[in-house]
Short mmCIF file of C-alpha atoms and ligand atoms in Angstrom, two decimals:
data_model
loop_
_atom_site.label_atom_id
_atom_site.label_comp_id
_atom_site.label_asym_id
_atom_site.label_seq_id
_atom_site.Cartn_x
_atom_site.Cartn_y
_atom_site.Cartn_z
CA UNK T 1 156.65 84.73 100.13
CA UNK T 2 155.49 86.94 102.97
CA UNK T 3 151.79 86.58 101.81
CA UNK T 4 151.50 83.57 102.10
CA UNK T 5 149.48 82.81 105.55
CA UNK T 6 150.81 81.38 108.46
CA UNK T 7 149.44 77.99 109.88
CA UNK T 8 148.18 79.78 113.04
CA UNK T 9 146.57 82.15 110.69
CA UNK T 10 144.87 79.78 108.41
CA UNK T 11 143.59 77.65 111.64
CA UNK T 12 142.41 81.17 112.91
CA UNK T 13 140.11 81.49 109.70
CA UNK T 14 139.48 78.47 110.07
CA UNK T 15 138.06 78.42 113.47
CA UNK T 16 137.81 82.15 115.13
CA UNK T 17 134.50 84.05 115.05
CA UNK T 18 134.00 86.85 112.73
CA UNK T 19 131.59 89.22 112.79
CA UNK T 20 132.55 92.63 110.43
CA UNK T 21 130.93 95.83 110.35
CA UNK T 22 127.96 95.66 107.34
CA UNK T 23 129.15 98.54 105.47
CA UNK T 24 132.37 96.41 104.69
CA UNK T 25 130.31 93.00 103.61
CA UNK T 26 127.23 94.76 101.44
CA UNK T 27 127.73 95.74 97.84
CA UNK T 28 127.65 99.77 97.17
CA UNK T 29 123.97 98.66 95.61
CA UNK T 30 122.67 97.02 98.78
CA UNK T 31 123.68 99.64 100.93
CA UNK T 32 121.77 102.08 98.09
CA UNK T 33 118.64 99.50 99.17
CA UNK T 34 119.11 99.56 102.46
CA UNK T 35 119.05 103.75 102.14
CA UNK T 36 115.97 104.04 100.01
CA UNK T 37 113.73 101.76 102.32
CA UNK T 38 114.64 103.94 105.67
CA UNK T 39 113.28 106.49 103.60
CA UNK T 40 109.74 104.54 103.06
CA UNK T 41 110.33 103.60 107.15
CA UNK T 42 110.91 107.34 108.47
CA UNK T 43 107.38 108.41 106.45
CA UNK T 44 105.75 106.00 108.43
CA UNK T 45 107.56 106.54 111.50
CA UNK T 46 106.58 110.35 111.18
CA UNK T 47 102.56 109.39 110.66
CA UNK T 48 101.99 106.63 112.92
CA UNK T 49 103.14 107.73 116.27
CA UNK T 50 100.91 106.01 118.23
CA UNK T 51 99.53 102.33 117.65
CA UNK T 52 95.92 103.36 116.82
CA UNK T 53 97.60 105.29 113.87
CA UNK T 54 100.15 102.63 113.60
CA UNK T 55 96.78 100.32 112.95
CA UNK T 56 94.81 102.78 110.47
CA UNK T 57 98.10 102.82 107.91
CA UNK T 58 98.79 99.03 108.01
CA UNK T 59 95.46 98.29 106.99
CA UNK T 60 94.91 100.94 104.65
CA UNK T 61 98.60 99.84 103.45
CA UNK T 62 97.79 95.88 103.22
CA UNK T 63 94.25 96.74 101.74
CA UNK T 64 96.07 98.30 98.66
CA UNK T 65 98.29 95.33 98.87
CA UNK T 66 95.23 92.90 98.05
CA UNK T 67 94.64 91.98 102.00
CA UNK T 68 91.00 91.19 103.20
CA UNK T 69 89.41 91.61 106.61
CA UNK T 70 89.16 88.13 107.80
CA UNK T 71 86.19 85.69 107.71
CA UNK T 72 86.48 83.20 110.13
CA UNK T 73 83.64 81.06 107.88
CA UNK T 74 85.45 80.36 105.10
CA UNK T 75 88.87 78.72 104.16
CA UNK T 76 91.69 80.42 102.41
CA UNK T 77 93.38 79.26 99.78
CA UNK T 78 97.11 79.43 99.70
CA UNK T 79 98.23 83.03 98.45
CA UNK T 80 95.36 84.81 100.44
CA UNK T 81 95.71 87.50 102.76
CA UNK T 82 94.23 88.88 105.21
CA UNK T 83 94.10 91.16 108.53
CA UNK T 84 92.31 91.00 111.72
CA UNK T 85 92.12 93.75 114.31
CA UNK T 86 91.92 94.00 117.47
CA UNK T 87 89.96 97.03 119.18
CA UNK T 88 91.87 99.28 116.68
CA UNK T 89 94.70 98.96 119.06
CA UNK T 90 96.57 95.55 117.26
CA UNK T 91 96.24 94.09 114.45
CA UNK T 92 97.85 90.58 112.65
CA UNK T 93 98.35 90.01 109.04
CA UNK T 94 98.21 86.95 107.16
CA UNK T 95 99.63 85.21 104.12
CA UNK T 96 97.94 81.71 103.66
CA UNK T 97 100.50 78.95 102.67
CA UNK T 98 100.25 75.85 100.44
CA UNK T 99 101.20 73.62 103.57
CA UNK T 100 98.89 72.63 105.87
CA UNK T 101 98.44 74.74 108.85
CA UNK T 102 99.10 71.54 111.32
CA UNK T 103 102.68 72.29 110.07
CA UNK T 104 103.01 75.27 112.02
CA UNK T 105 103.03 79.25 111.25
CA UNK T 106 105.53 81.34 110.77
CA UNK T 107 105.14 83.81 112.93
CA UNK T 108 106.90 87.46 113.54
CA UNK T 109 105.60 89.66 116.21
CA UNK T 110 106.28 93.26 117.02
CA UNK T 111 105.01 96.15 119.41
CA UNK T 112 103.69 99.28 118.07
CA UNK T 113 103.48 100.96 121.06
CA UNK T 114 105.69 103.07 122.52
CA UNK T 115 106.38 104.87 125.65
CA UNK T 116 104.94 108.50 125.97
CA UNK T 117 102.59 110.63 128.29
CA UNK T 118 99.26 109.68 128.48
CA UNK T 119 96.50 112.13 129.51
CA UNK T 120 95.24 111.43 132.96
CA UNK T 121 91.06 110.85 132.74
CA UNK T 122 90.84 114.55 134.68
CA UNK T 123 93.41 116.25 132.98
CA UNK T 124 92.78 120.27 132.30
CA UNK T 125 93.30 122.29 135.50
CA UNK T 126 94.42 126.05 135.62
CA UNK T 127 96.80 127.43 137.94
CA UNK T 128 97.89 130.93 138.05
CA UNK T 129 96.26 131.97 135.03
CA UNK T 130 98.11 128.57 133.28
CA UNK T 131 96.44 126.03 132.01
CA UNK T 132 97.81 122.69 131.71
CA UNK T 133 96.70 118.68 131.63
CA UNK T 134 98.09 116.23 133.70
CA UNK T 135 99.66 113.64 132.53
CA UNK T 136 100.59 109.74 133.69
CA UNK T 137 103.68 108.11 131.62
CA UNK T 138 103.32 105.26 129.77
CA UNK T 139 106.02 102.58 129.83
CA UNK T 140 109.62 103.12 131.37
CA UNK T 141 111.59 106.73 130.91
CA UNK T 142 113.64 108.83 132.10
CA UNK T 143 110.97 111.58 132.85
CA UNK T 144 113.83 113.83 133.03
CA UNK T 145 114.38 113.66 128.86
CA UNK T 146 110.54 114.00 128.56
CA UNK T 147 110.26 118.05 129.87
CA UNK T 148 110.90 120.98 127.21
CA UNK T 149 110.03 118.36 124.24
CA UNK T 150 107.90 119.82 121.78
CA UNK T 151 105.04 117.14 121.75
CA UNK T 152 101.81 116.47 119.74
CA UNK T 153 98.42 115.45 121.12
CA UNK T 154 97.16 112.44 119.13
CA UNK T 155 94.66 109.58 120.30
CA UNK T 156 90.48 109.71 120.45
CA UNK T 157 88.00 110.86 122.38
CA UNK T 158 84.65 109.07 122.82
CA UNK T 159 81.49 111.75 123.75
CA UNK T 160 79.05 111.42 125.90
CA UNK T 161 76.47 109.77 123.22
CA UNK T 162 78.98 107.67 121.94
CA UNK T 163 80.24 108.82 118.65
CA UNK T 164 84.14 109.19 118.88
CA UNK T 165 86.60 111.85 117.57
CA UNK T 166 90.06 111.57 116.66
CA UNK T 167 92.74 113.57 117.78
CA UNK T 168 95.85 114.45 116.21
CA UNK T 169 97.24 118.21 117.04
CA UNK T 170 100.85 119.70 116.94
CA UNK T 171 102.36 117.30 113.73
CA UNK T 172 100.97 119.88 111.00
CA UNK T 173 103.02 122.71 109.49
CA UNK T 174 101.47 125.54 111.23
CA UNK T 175 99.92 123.32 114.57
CA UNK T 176 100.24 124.52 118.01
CA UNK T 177 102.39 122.10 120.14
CA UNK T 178 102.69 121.78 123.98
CA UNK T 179 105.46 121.06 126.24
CA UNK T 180 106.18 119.95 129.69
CA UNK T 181 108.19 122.79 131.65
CA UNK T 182 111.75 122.39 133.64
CA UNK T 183 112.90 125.17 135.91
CA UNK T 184 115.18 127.23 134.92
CA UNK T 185 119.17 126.83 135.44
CA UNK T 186 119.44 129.88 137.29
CA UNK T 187 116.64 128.84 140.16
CA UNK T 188 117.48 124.96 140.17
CA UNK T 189 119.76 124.34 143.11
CA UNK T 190 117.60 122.78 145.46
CA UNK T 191 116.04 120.70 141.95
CA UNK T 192 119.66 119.76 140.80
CA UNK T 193 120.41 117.95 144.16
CA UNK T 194 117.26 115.51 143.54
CA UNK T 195 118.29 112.26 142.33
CA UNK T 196 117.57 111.80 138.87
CA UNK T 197 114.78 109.57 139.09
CA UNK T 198 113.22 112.79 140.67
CA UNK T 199 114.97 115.31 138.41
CA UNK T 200 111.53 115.64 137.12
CA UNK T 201 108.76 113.85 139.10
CA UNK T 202 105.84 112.16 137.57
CA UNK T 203 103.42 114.28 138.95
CA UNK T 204 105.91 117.35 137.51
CA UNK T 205 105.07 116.09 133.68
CA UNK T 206 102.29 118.54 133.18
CA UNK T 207 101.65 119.64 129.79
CA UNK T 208 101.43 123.07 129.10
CA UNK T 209 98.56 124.03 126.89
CA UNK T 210 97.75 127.67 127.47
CA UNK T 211 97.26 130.72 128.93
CA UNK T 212 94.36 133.16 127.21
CA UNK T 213 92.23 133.85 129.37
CA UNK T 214 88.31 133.99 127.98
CA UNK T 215 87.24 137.72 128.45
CA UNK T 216 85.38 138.06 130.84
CA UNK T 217 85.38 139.93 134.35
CA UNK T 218 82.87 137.97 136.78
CA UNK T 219 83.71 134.21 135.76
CA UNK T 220 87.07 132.33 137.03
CA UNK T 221 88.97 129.78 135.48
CA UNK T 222 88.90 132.03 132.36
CA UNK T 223 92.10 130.50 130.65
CA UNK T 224 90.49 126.94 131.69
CA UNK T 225 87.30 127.88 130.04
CA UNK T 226 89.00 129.30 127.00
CA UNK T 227 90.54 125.85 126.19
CA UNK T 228 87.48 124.06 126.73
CA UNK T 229 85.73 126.27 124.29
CA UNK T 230 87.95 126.02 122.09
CA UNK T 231 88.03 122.09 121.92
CA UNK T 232 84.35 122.32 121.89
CA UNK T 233 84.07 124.27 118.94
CA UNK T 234 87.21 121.87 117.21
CA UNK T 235 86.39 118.23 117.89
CA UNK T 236 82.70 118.99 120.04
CA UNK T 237 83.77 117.76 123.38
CA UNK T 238 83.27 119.21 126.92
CA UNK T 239 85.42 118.20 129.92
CA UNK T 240 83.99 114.86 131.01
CA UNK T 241 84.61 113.93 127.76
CA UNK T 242 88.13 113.29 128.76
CA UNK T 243 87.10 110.45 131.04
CA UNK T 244 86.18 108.42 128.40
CA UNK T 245 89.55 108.96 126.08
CA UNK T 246 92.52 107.68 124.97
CA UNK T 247 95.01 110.83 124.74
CA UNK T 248 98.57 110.30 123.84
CA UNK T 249 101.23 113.30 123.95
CA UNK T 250 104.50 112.11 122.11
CA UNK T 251 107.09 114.17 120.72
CA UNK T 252 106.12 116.30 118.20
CA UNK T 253 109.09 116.31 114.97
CA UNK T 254 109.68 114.11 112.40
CA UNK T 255 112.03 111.20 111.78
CA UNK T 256 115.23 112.25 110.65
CA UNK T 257 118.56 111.38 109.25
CA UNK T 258 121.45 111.69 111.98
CA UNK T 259 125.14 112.25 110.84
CA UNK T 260 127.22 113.90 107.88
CA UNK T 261 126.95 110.31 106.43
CA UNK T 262 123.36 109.95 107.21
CA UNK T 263 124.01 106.41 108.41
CA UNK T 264 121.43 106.62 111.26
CA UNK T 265 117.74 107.68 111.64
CA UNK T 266 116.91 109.20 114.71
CA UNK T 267 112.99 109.71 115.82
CA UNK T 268 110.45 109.06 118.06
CA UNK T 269 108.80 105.63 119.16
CA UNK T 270 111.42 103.67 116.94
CA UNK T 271 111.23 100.60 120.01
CA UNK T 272 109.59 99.29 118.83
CA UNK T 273 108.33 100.53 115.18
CA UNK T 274 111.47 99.62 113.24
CA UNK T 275 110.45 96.11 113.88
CA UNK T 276 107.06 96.74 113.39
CA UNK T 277 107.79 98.27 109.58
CA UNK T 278 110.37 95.75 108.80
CA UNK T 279 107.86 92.99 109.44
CA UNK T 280 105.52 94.89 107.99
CA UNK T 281 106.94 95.38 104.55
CA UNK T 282 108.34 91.64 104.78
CA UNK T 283 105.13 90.60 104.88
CA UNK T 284 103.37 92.83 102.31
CA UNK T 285 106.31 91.38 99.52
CA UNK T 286 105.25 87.47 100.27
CA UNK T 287 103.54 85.86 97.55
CA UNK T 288 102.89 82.03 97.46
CA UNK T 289 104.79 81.20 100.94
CA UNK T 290 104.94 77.47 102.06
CA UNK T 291 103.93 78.18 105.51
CA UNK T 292 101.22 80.09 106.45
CA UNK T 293 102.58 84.09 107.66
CA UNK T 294 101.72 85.72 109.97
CA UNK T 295 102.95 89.01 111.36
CA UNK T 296 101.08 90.75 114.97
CA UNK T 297 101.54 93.76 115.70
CA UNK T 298 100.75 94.33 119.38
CA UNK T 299 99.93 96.87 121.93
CA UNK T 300 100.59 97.20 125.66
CA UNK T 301 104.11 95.48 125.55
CA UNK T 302 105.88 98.38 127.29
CA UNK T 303 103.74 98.08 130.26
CA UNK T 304 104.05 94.18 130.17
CA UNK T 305 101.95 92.96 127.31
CA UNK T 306 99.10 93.21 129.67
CA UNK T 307 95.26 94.20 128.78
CA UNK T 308 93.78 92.65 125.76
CA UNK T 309 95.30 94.17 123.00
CA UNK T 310 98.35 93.16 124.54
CA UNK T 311 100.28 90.06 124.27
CA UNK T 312 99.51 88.44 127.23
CA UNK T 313 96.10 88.31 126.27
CA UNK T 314 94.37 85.11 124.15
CA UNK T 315 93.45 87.23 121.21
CA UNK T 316 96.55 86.05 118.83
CA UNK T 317 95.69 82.20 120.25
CA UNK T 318 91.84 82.87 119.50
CA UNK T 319 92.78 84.05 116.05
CA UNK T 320 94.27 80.88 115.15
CA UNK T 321 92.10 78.53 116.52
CA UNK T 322 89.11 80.30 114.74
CA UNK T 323 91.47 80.18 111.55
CA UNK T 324 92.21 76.28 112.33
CA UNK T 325 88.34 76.03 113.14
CA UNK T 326 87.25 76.36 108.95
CA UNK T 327 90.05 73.90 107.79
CA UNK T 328 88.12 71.68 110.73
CA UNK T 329 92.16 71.48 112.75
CA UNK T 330 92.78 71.73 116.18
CA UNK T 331 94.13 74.99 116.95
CA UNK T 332 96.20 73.75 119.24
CA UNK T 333 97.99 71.42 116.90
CA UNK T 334 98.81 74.98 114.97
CA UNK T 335 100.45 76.64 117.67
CA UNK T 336 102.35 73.87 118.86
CA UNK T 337 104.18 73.95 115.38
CA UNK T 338 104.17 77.39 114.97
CA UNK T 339 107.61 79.25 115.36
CA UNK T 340 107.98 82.45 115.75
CA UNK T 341 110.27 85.52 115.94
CA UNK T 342 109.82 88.30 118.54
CA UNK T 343 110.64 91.24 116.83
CA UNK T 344 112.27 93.67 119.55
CA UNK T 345 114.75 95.80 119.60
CA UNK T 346 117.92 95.48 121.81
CA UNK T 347 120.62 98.15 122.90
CA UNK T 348 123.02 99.50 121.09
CA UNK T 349 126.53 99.85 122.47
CA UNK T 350 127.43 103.22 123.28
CA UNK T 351 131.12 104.40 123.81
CA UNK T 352 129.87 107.54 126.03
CA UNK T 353 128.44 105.37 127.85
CA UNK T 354 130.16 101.42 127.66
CA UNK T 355 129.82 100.09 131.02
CA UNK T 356 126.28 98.56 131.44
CA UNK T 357 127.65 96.53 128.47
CA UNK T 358 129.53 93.56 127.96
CA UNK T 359 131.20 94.32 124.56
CA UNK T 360 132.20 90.42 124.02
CA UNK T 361 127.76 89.90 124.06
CA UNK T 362 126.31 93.29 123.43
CA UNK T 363 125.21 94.42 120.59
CA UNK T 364 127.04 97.25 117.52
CA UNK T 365 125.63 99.82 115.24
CA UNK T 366 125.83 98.63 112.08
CA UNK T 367 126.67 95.11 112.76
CA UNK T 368 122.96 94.02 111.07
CA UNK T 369 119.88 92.48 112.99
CA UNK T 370 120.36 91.27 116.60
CA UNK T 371 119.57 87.63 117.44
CA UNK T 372 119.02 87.78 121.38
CA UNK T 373 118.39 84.22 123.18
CA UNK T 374 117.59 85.40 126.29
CA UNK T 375 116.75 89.06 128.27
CA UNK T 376 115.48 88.94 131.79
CA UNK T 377 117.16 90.44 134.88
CA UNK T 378 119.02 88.98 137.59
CA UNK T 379 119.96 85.69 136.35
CA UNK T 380 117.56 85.42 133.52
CA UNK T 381 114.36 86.00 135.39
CA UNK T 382 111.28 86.38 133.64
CA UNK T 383 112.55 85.29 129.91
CA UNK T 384 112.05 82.71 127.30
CA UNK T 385 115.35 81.75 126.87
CA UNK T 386 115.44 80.03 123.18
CA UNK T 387 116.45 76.48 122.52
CA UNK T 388 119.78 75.67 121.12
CA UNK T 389 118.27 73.94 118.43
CA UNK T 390 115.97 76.90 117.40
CA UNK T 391 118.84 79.60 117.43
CA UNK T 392 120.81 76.91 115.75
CA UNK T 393 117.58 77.10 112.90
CA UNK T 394 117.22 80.41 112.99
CA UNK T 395 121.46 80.95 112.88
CA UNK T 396 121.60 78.82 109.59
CA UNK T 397 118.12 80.47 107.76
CA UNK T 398 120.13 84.28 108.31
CA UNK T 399 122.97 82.64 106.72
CA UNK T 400 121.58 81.19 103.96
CA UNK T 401 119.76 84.07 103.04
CA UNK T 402 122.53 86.13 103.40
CA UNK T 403 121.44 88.73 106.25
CA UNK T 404 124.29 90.56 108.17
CA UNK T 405 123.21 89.63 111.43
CA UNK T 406 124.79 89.67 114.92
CA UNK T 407 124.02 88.84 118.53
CA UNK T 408 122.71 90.87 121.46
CA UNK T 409 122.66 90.30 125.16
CA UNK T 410 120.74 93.21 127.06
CA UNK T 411 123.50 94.62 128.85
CA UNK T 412 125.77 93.13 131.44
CA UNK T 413 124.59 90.83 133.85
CA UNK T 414 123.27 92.56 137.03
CA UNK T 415 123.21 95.97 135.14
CA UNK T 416 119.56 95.43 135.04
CA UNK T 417 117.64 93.86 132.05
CA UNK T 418 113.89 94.13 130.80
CA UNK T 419 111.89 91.61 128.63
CA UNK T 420 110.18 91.07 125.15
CA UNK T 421 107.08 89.71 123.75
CA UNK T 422 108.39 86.27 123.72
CA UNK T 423 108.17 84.74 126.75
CA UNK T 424 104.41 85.10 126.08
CA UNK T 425 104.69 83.37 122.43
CA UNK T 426 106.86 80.70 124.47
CA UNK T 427 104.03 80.52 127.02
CA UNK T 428 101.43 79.37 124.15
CA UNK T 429 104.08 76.32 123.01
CA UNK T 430 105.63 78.24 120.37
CA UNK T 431 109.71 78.31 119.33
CA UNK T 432 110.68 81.80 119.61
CA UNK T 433 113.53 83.89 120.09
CA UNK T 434 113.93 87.62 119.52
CA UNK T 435 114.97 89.22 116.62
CA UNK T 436 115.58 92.52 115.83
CA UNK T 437 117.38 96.72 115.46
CA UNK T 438 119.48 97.74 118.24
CA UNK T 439 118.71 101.36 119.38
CA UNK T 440 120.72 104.16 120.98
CA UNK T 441 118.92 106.28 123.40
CA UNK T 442 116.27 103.82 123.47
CA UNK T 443 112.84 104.92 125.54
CA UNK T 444 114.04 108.42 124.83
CA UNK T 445 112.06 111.27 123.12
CA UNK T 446 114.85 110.69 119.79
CA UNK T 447 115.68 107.37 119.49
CA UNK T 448 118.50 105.88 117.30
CA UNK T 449 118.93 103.30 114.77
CA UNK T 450 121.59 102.06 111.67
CA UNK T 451 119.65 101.90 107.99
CA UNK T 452 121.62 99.04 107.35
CA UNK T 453 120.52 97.21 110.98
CA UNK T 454 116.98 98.22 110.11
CA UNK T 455 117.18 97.05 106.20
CA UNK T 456 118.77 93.64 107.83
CA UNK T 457 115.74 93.26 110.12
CA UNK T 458 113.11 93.55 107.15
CA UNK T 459 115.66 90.76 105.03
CA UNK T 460 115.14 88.46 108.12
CA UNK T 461 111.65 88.35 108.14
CA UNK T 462 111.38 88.11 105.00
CA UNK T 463 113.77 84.71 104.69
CA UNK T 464 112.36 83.85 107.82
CA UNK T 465 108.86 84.10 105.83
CA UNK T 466 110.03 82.86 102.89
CA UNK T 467 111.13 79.20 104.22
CA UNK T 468 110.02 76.36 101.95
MN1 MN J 1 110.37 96.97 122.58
MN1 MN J 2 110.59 99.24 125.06
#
C-alpha cells in the first residue's frame, strides 16, 4: 500500500509548479534532433561573426529557400517570401499568410550583432618598432577577457573612389591572427592593484599586428610602412582608407562543443546569434502560415538599438507600411495587431558564481527557452514589461506545442540589469515579450549555451509562427 500517494501529495501535483530539467522530459530521438541542428547552428556561428556576414548567409540561405528581394509594387500572395535589407547591416524575412495583414504579424526579432573591438577611423600607429591599430569596443565587456584572444579582422573598407573591399583575415587554416597584449605576471603589481574595470583600459585594447620592419635605412616608420604595403598590395587600400571603414576584430576560433557529454556549445557572438539562427531556421521551414511571418534581424542592439540599422530606428515600421501600402491597408492598423517575440538571450545561472541571481526567477541550463516579462534595472527602468494576458498567450502556445520552456528574470533585483529589443517593438504598439537561450559567460570572448535550450528556442518560433 505504500505507493499509493498521499493526499498532500496528490494536492501537491495537483497544484505545485514543476519545471524539470529537458534531458529528463525529451525522448532519446528529440534530444538526437536537438544535437544534429547545433551542429547546422555552430557552422553558421563559425562564418558569420559579424552582422554584415550574418546578412550575406541569410540571404544567400533564404534565396536557396525560394525567398525574393522584396517589391514594394506588387502584392504577395499567401506562401510568398521574401527579404528586405537594410544597408547590408539588417535584414527581415517574410512569409506571406492567407489572413489578412490587418490581423496582425507575427513577428520574431533578434540581434546579430555582437560585442567586439572595432577599429578606431585612425587606427595603425607604430611604436617601438611595433605596429598596432587602435581599437574602440563595441557594446558592454569586460575588456579584461578581451586581451591575449586570438582575434580575426573581418568587416569592409570603402576606397577613396568608392568601390569597397571586404575584409575577413585570421578565420582561415593558415591566416595570420592578432591579439591585444596583457603584461606579464611577473611585472604586474602596480596593474593587479587597478580595479578591474581598469585591469585593462580601453585605450590599452590595441591590437597587435606586426613588427617587420620594410628595409630600408633612411625612411622611419618602417614596420608601419610594411603593413600598409602589404594591405595595399592585398585588398588596394592606403591609410585614409581606414576612415571610411567598418573594421571588426572578434575572436578568432570556431564554435565548439563544451563537455565530455557535449551538452553545451561554446563560441563567440552567441548573444545574440543563437536567437538569430533559431528564428532563422524557424522561419525558412514555414510553408502556408495563417499570419503573415516575419523574422528581423537587427543591428546596433548592444549599443542601444540606436542608428538606423538598429531597432530604434523606423526602418522595420517603414517596411510594413510599404508592405500594407500594395494591399491599399493602413500600416498602422498592421502593427497595432502585430505581436511579436524579442528574441534575446538571458543569463544563465552559474554555481561559481550564484549571487547576482535569484534562483526562485533566474534562469537554468538546460531547462529549455527562457520566457522573460520584464529586464530593466533598478525597479524595472527602461523595459517593456509584457502584459499578463500576452505571457498568458504566449505561456499556453509553448505548451501546446510542446516546447520545454522556462522563465528568466535578469538577475536579482538591484544586481544591475540591461535591456532587449522589445521595449522598442512595444514602443510601435506591438505585444511583445522576450523569448529566448540563456548564456553563460555572456559578452565574453567564449560564450555558452545548452543544445537542447537552443533547439527549444528554434521549436518556439516555429509554433509561435505556425499559429492558425
Ligand atoms: Mn542580446
Ligand atoms: Mn548583449
Amino acid at each position: 500500500m505504500d505507493c499509493e500517494k498521499t493526499k498532500a501529495e496528490l494536492l501537491k501535483e495537483k497544484l505545485f509548479s514543476v519545471k524539470k530539467n529537458a534531458y529528463l522530459e525529451m525522448s532519446e530521438n528529440e534530444i538526437d534532433e536537438a544535437y544534429d541542428f547545433c551542429e547546422g547552428y555552430k557552422d553558421f556561428l563559425t562564418k558569420a561573426k559579424i552582422e554584415r556576414e550574418f546578412v550575406t548567409e541569410t540571404i544567400a540561405r533564404a534565396q536557396q529557400m525560394g525567398f525574393s528581394e522584396f517589391d514594394r509594387s506588387r502584392k504577395y500572395a499567401p506562401g510568398e517570401k521574401f527579404y528586405v535589407v537594410n544597408r547590408g547591416k539588417a535584414v527581415i524575412l517574410c512569409v506571406m499568410g492567407s489572413r489578412p495583414l490587418t490581423d496582425g504579424i507575427r513577428l520574431t526579432a533578434a540581434h546579430i550583432d555582437s560585442p567586439r573591438l572595432d577599429l578606431k577611423q585612425h587606427p595603425l600607429y607604430e611604436d617601438k618598432e611595433i605596429a598596432l591599430f587602435k581599437t574602440h569596443y563595441y557594446g558592454g565587456i569586460k575588456k579584461y577577457q578581451w586581451s591575449t584572444v586570438p582575434m580575426s579582422l573581418h568587416g569592409v573598407v570603402i576606397r577613396e573612389d568608392g568601390t569597397s573591399v571586404d575584409v575577413n583575415i585570421g578565420e582561415d587554416e593558415g591566416d595570420p591572427q592578432f591579439c591585444v597584449c596583457d603584461l606579464l605576471i611577473h611585472l604586474a603589481d602596480e596593474q593587479m592593484k587597478r580595479p578591474a574595470a581598469k585591469v585593462i583600459t580601453g585605450e590599452e585594447l590595441n591590437l597587435l599586428v606586426g613588427s617587420r620592419p620594410f628595409k630600408d635605412d633612411k625612411a622611419s616608420e618602417l614596420v608601419k610602412l610594411n603593413i600598409l604595403n602589404i594591405l595595399n598590395e592585398k585588398y588596394g587600400i592606403i591609410e585614409d582608407d581606414f576612415i571610411s571603414a567598418e573594421l571588426e576584430a572578434v575572436p578568432a576560433y570556431k564554435a565548439a562543443d563544451v563537455g565530455f557529454d557535449r551538452s553545451l556549445i561554446g563560441g563567440y557572438g552567441q548573444d545574440d546569434k543563437v536567437c538569430a539562427y533559431t528564428q532563422l531556421e524557424a522561419i525558412m521551414e514555414i510553408d502556408k502560415p495563417a499570419y503573415t511571418c516575419c523574422a528581423v534581424f537587427a543591428d546596433k542592439e548592444e549599443i542601444g538599438s540606436t542608428g538606423n540599422t538598429g531597432l530604434e530606428s523606423s526602418f522595420l515600421k517603414y517596411f510594413i507600411y510599404r508592405l500594407a501600402d500594395a494591399y491599399g491597408l493602413s500600416g498602422i492598423d498592421v502593427i497595432s495587431a502585430t505581436e511579436a517575440l524579442s528574441a534575446d538571450v538571458n543569463a544563465a545561472f552559474d554555481p561559481t558564481f550564484p549571487d547576482p541571481i535569484d534562483i526562485r526567477n533566474g534562469a537554468k541550463l538546460n531547462y529549455g527557452v527562457c520566457v522573460t516579462k520584464y529586464t530593466g534595472a533598478r525597479g524595472k527602468s527602461g523595459t517593456s514589461d509584457a502584459s499578463a494576458e500576452f505571457v498568458g498567450k504566449v505561456r499556453k502556445l509553448l505548451n501546446d506545442g510542446n516546447v520545454k520552456w522556462q522563465t528568466g528574470e535578469l538577475g536579482k533585483v538591484d544586481a544591475g540589469g540591461g535591456g532587449t529589443v522589445a521595449m522598442y517593438l512595444a514602443n510601435l504598439d506591438i505585444d511583445v515579450i522576450d523569448v529566448g537561450v540563456p548564456v553563460l559567460s555572456m559578452h565574453s570572448p567564449f560564450e555558452i549555451t545548452s543544445k537542447v535550450d537552443t533547439y527549444m528556442a528554434y521549436k518556439a518560433f516555429k509554433c509561435f509562427f505556425e499559429e492558425r
